[in-house]
PDB file of C-alpha atoms in Angstrom:
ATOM      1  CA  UNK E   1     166.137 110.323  90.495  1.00 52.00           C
ATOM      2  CA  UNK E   2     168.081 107.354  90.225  1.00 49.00           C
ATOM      3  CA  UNK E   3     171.321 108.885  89.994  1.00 48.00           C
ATOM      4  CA  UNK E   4     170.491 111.080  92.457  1.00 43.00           C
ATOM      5  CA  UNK E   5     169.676 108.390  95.367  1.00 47.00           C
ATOM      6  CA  UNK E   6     172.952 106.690  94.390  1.00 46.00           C
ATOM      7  CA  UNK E   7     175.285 109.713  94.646  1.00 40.00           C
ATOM      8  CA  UNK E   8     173.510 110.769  98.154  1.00 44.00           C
ATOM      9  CA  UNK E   9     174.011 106.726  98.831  1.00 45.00           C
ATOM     10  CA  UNK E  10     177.992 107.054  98.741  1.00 40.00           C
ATOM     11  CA  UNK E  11     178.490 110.370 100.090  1.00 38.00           C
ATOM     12  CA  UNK E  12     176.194 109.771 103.354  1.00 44.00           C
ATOM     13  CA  UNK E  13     177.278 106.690 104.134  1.00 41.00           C
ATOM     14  CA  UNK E  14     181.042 107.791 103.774  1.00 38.00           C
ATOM     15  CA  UNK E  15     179.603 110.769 106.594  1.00 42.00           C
ATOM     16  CA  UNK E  16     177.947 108.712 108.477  1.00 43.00           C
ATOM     17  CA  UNK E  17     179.892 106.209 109.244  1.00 41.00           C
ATOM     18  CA  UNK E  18     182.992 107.876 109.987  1.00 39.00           C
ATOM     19  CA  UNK E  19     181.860 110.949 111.848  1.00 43.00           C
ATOM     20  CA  UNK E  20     180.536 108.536 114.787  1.00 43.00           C
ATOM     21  CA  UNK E  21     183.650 106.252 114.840  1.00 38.00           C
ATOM     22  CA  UNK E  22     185.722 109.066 114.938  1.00 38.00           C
ATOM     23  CA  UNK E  23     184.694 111.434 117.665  1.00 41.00           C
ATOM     24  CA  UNK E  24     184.835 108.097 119.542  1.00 43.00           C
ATOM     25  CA  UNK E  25     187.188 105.477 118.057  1.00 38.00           C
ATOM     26  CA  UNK E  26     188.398 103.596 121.863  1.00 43.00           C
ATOM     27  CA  UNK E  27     185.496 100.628 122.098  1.00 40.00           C
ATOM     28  CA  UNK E  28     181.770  99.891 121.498  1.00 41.00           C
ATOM     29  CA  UNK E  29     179.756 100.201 124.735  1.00 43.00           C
ATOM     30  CA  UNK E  30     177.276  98.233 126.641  1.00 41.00           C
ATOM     31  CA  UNK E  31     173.725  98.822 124.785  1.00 46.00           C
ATOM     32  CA  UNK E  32     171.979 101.834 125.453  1.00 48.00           C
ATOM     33  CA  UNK E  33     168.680 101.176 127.233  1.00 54.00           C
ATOM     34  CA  UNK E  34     167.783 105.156 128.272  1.00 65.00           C
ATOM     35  CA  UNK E  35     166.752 106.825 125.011  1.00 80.00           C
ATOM     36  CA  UNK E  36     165.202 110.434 125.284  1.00 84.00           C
ATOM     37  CA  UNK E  37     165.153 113.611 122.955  1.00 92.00           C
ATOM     38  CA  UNK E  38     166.058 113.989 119.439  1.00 95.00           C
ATOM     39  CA  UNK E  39     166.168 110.764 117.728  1.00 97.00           C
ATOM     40  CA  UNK E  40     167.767 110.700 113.760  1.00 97.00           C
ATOM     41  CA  UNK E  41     168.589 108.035 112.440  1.00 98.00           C
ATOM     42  CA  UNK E  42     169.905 106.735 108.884  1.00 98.00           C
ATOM     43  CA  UNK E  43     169.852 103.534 106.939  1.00 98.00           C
ATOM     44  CA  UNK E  44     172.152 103.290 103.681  1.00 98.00           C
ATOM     45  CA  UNK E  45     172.244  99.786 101.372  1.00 98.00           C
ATOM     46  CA  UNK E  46     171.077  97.217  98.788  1.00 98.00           C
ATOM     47  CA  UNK E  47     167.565  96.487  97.761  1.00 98.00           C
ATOM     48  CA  UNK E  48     166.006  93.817  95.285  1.00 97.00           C
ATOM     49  CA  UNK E  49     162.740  94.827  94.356  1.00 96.00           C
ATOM     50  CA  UNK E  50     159.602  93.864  91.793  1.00 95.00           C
ATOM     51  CA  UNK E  51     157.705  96.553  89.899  1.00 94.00           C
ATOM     52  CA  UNK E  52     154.585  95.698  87.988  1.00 92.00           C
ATOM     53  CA  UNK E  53     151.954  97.729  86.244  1.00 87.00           C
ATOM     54  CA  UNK E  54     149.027  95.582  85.204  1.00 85.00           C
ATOM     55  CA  UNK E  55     146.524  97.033  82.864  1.00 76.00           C
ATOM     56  CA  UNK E  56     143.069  98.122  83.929  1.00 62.00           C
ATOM     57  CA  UNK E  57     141.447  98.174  80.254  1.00 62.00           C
ATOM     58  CA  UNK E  58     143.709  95.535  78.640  1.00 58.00           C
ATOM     59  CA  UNK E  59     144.935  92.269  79.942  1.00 55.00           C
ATOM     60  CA  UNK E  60     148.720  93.094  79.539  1.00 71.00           C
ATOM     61  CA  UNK E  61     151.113  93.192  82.342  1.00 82.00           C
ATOM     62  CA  UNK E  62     154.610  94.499  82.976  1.00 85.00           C
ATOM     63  CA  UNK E  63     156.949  93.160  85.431  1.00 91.00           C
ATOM     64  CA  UNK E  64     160.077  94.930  86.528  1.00 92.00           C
ATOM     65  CA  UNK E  65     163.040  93.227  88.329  1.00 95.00           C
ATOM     66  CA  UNK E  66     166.525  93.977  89.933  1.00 96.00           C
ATOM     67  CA  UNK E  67     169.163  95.087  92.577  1.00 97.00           C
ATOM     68  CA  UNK E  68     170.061  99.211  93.224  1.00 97.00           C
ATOM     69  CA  UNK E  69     170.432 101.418  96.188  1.00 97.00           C
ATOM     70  CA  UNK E  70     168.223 102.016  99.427  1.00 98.00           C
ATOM     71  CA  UNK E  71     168.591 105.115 101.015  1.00 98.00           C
ATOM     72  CA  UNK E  72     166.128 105.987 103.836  1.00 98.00           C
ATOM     73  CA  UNK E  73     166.145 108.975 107.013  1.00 98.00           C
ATOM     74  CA  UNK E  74     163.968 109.066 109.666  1.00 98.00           C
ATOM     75  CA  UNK E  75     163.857 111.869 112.158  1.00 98.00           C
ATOM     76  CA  UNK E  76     161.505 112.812 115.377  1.00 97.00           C
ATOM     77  CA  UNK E  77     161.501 111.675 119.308  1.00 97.00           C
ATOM     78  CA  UNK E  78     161.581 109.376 121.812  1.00 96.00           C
ATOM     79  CA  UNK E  79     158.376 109.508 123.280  1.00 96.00           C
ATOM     80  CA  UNK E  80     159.009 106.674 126.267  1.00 95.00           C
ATOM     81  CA  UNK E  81     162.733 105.011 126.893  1.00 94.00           C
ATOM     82  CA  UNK E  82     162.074 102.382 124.318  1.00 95.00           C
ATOM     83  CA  UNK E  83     159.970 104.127 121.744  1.00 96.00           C
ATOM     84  CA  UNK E  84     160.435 106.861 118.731  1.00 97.00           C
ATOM     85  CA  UNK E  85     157.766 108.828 117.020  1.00 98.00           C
ATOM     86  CA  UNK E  86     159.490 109.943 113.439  1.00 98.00           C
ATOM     87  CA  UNK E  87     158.632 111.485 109.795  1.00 98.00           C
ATOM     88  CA  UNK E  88     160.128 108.888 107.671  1.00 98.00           C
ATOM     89  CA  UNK E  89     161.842 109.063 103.971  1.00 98.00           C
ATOM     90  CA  UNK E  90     162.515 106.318 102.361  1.00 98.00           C
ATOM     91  CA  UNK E  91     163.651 105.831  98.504  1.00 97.00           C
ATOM     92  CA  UNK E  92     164.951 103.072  96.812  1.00 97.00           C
ATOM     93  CA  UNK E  93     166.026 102.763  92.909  1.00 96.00           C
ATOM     94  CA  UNK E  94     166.844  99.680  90.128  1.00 96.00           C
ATOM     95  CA  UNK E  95     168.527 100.684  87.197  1.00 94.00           C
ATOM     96  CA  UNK E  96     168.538  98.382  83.740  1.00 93.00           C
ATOM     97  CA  UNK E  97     165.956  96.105  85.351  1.00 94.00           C
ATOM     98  CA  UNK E  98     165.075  93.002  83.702  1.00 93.00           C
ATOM     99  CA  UNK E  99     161.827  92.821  82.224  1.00 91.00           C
ATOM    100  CA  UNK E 100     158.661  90.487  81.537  1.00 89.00           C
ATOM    101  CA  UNK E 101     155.772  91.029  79.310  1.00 82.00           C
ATOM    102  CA  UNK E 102     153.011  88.698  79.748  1.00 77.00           C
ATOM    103  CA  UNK E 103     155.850  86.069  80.182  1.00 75.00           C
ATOM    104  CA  UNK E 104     157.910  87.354  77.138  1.00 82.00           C
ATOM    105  CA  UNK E 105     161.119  88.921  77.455  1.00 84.00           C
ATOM    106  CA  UNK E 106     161.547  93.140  76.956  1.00 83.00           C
ATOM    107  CA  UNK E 107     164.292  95.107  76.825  1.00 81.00           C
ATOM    108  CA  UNK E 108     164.368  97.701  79.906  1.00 82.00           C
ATOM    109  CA  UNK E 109     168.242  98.442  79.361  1.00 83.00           C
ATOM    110  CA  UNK E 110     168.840 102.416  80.018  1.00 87.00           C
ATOM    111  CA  UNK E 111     166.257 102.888  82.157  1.00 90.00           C
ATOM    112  CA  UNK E 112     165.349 102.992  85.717  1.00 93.00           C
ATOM    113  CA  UNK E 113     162.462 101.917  88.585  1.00 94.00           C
ATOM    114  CA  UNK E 114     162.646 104.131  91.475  1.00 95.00           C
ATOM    115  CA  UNK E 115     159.751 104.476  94.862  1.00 96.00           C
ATOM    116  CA  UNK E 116     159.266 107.018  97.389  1.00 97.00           C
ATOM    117  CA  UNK E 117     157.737 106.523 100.738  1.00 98.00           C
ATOM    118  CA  UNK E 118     157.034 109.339 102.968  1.00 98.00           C
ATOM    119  CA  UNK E 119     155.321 109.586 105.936  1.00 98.00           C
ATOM    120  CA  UNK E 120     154.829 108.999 109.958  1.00 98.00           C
ATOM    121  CA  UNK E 121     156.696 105.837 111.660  1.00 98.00           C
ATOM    122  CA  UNK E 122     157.465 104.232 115.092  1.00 98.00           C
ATOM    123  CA  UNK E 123     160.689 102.265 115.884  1.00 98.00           C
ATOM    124  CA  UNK E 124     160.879 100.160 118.947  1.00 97.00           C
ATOM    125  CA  UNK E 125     163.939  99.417 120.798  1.00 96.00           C
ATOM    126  CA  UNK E 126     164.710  96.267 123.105  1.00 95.00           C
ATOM    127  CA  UNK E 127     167.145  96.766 126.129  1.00 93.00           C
ATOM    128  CA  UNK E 128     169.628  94.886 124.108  1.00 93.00           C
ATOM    129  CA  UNK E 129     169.490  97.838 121.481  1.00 93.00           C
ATOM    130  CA  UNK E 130     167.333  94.603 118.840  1.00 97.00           C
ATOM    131  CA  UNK E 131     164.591  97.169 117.356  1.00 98.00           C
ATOM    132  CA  UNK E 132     161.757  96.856 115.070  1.00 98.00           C
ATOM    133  CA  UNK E 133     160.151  99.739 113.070  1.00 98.00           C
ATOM    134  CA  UNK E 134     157.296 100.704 110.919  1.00 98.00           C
ATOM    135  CA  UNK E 135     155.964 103.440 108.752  1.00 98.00           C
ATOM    136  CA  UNK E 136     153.072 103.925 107.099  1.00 98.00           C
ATOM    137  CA  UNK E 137     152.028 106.801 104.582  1.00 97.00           C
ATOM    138  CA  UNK E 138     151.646 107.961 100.917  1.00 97.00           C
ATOM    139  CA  UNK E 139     154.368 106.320  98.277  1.00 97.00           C
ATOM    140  CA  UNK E 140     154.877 107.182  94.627  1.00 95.00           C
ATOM    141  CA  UNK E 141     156.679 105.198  91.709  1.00 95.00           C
ATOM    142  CA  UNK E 142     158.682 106.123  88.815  1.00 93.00           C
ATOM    143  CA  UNK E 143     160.004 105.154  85.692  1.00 89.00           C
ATOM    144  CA  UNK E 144     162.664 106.660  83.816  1.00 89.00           C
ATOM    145  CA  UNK E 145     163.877 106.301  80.750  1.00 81.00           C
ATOM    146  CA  UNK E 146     165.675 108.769  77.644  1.00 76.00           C
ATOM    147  CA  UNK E 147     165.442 111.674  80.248  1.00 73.00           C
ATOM    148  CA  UNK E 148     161.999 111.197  80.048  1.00 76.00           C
ATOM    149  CA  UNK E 149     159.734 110.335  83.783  1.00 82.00           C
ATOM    150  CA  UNK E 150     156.451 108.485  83.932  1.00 84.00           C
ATOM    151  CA  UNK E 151     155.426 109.407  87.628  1.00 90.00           C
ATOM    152  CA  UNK E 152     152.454 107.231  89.389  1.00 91.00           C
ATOM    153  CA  UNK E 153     149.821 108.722  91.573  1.00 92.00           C
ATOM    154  CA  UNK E 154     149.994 108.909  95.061  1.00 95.00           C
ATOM    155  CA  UNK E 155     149.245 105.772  97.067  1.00 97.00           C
ATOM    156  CA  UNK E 156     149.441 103.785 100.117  1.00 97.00           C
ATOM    157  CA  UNK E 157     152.811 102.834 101.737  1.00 98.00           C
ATOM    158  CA  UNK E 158     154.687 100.549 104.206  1.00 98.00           C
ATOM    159  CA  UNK E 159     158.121  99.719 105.567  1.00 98.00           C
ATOM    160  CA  UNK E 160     158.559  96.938 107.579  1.00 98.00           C
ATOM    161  CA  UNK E 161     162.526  96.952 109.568  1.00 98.00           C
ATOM    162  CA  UNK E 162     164.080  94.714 111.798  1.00 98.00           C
ATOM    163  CA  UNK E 163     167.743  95.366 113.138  1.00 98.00           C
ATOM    164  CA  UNK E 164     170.520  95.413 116.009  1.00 98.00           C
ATOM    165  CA  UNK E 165     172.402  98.725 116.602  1.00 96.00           C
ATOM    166  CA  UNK E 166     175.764  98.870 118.583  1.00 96.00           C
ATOM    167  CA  UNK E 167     176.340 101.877 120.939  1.00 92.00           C
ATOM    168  CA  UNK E 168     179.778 103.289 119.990  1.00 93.00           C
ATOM    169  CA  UNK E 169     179.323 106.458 122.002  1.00 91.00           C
ATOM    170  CA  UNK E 170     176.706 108.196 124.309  1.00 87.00           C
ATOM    171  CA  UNK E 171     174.934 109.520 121.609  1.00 91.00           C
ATOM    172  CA  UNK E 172     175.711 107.228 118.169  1.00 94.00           C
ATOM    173  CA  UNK E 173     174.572 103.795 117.381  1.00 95.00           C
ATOM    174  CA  UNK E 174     175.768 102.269 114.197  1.00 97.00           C
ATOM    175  CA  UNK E 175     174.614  98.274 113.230  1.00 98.00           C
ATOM    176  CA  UNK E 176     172.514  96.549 110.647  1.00 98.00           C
ATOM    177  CA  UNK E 177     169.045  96.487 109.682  1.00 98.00           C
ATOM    178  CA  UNK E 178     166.654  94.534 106.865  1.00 98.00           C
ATOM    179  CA  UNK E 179     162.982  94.803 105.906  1.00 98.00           C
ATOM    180  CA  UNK E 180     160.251  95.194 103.228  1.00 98.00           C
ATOM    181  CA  UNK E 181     158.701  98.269 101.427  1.00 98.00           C
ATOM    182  CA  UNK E 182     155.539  98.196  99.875  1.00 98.00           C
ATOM    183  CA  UNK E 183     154.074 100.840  97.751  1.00 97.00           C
ATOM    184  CA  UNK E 184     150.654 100.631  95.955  1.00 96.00           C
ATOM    185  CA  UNK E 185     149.340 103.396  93.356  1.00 95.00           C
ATOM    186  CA  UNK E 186     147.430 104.008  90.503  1.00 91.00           C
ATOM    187  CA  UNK E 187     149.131 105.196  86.607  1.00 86.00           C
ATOM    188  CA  UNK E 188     147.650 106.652  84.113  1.00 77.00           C
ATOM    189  CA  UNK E 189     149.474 105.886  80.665  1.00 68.00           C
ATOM    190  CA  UNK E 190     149.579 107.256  77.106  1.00 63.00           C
ATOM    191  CA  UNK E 191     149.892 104.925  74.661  1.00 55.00           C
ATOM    192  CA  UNK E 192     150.217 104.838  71.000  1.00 54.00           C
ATOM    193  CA  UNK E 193     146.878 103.535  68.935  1.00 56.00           C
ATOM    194  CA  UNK E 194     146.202 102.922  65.215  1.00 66.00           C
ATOM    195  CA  UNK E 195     142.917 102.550  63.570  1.00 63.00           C
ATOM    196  CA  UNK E 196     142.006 102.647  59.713  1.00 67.00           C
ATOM    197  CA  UNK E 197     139.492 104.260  57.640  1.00 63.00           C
ATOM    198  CA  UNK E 198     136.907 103.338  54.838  1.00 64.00           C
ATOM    199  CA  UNK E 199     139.880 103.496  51.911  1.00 64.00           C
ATOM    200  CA  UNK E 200     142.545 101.215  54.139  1.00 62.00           C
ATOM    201  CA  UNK E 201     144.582 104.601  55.464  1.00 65.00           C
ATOM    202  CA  UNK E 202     145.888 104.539  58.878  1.00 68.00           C
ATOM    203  CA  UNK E 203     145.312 106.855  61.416  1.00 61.00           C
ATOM    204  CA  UNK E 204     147.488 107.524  64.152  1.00 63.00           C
ATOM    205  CA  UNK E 205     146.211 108.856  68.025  1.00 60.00           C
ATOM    206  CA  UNK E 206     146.724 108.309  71.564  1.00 57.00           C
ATOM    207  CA  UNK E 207     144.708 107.037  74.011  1.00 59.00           C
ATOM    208  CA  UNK E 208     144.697 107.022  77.608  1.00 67.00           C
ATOM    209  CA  UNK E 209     145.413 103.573  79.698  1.00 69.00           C
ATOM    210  CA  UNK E 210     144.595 103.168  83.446  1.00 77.00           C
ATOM    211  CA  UNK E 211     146.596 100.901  84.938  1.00 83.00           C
ATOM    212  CA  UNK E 212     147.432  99.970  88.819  1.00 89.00           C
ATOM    213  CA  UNK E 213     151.250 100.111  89.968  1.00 92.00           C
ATOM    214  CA  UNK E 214     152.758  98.084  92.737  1.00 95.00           C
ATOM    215  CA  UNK E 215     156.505  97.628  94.224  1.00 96.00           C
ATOM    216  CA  UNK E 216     157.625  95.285  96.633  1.00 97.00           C
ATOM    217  CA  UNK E 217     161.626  95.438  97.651  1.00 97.00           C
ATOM    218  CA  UNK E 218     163.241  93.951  99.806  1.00 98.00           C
ATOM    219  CA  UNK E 219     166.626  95.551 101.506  1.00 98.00           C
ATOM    220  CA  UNK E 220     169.747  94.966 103.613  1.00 98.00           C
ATOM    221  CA  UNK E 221     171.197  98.076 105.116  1.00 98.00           C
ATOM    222  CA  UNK E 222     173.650  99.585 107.180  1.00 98.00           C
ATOM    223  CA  UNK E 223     172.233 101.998 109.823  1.00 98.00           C
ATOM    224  CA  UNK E 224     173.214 104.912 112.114  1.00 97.00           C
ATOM    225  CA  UNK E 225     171.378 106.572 114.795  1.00 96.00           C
ATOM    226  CA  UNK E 226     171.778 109.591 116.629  1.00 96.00           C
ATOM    227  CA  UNK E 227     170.102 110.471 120.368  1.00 89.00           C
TER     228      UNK E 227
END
């Protein structure tokens, strides 16, 4: 998944940044303060996030750190002038994070923290095209690592933005845009256990570990919009 986000990462924001400036390269205009119709709109950057799983049965925690790829698409209405009704994606992904167990040092190199967010959002523009926007649904976590996944459940979701878009044609905005995403779930893990009989002789099992998964990231992006 990781790989994936940051190969759709260069090749979208190569697209969308060029097709707008192109079909009209003369001068940016005065801010659009009429939006109606379709409404799509893209955002393409950097994120620093936090995963942590912390153990239901056991007191042992696992923090997650680092910098990757945010890569989110929104696409719906405006349902007055200044407001948009949208289905939102969002994704973001950390590969090689740096890691802390219980305050002691782990090796996460080769592997990869990625979240999904999906669900309905709002975004609010000013008359000086200064928006904020929200979504809220159902997000998911991942960690990946020797082509193998460890997928979360389903749980609750929010994104947080705050931005200014320039108006380079009638229908394009391109500008910048920052927020939060927060994603809360539950895991279920299998872990390796060990117990020994009456005569000292090991035995080797599995056991099931419920544990509760959280990400918090925090992002810089460009951002294009279409209406």
């Amino acid at each position: 998944m990781t790989k994936l986000i940051n190969l759709l990462a260069v090749a979208a924001f190569a697209g969308f940044v060029s097709l707008p400036v192109a079909a009209h390269a003369d001068s940016f205009d005065a801010p659009n303060v009429g939006h109606q119709g379709l409404f799509l709109n893209m955002d393409i950057g950097l994120t620093s996030g936090k995963y942590s799983v912390d153990s239901d049965d056991t007191s042992g925690s696992i923090d997650l750190k680092g910098n990757g790829a945010e890569l989110d698409f929104r696409i719906g209405g405006f349902i007055t002038p200044h407001l948009a009704l949208t289905g939102d994606i969002s994704a973001n992904a950390i590969s090689d994070p740096d890691c802390d167990a219980e305050g002691m040092n782990c090796d996460a190199s080769g592997s990869s923290v990625s979240t999904a967010l999906i669900g309905p959002g709002l975004t609010y523009y000013f008359d000086n095209n200064l928006f904020i926007g929200v979504t809220l649904g159902s997000g998911k976590l991942s960690y990946d690592v020797d082509n193998a996944s460890i997928d979360s459940d389903r749980g609750f979701g929010y994104q947080l933005r705050i931005g200014h878009e320039w108006q380079v044609n009638d229908d394009w905005g391109l500008g910048i845009v920052g927020g939060v995403t927060h994603v809360s779930a539950d895991i279920n893990l299998t872990v390796p256990t060990i117990s020994y009989g009456s005569y000292g002789l090991p035995y080797y099992g599995t056991t099931e570990v419920s544990a509760s998964a959280t990400s918090t990231s925090f992002f810089v992006a460009f951002t294009a919009s279409f209406n």
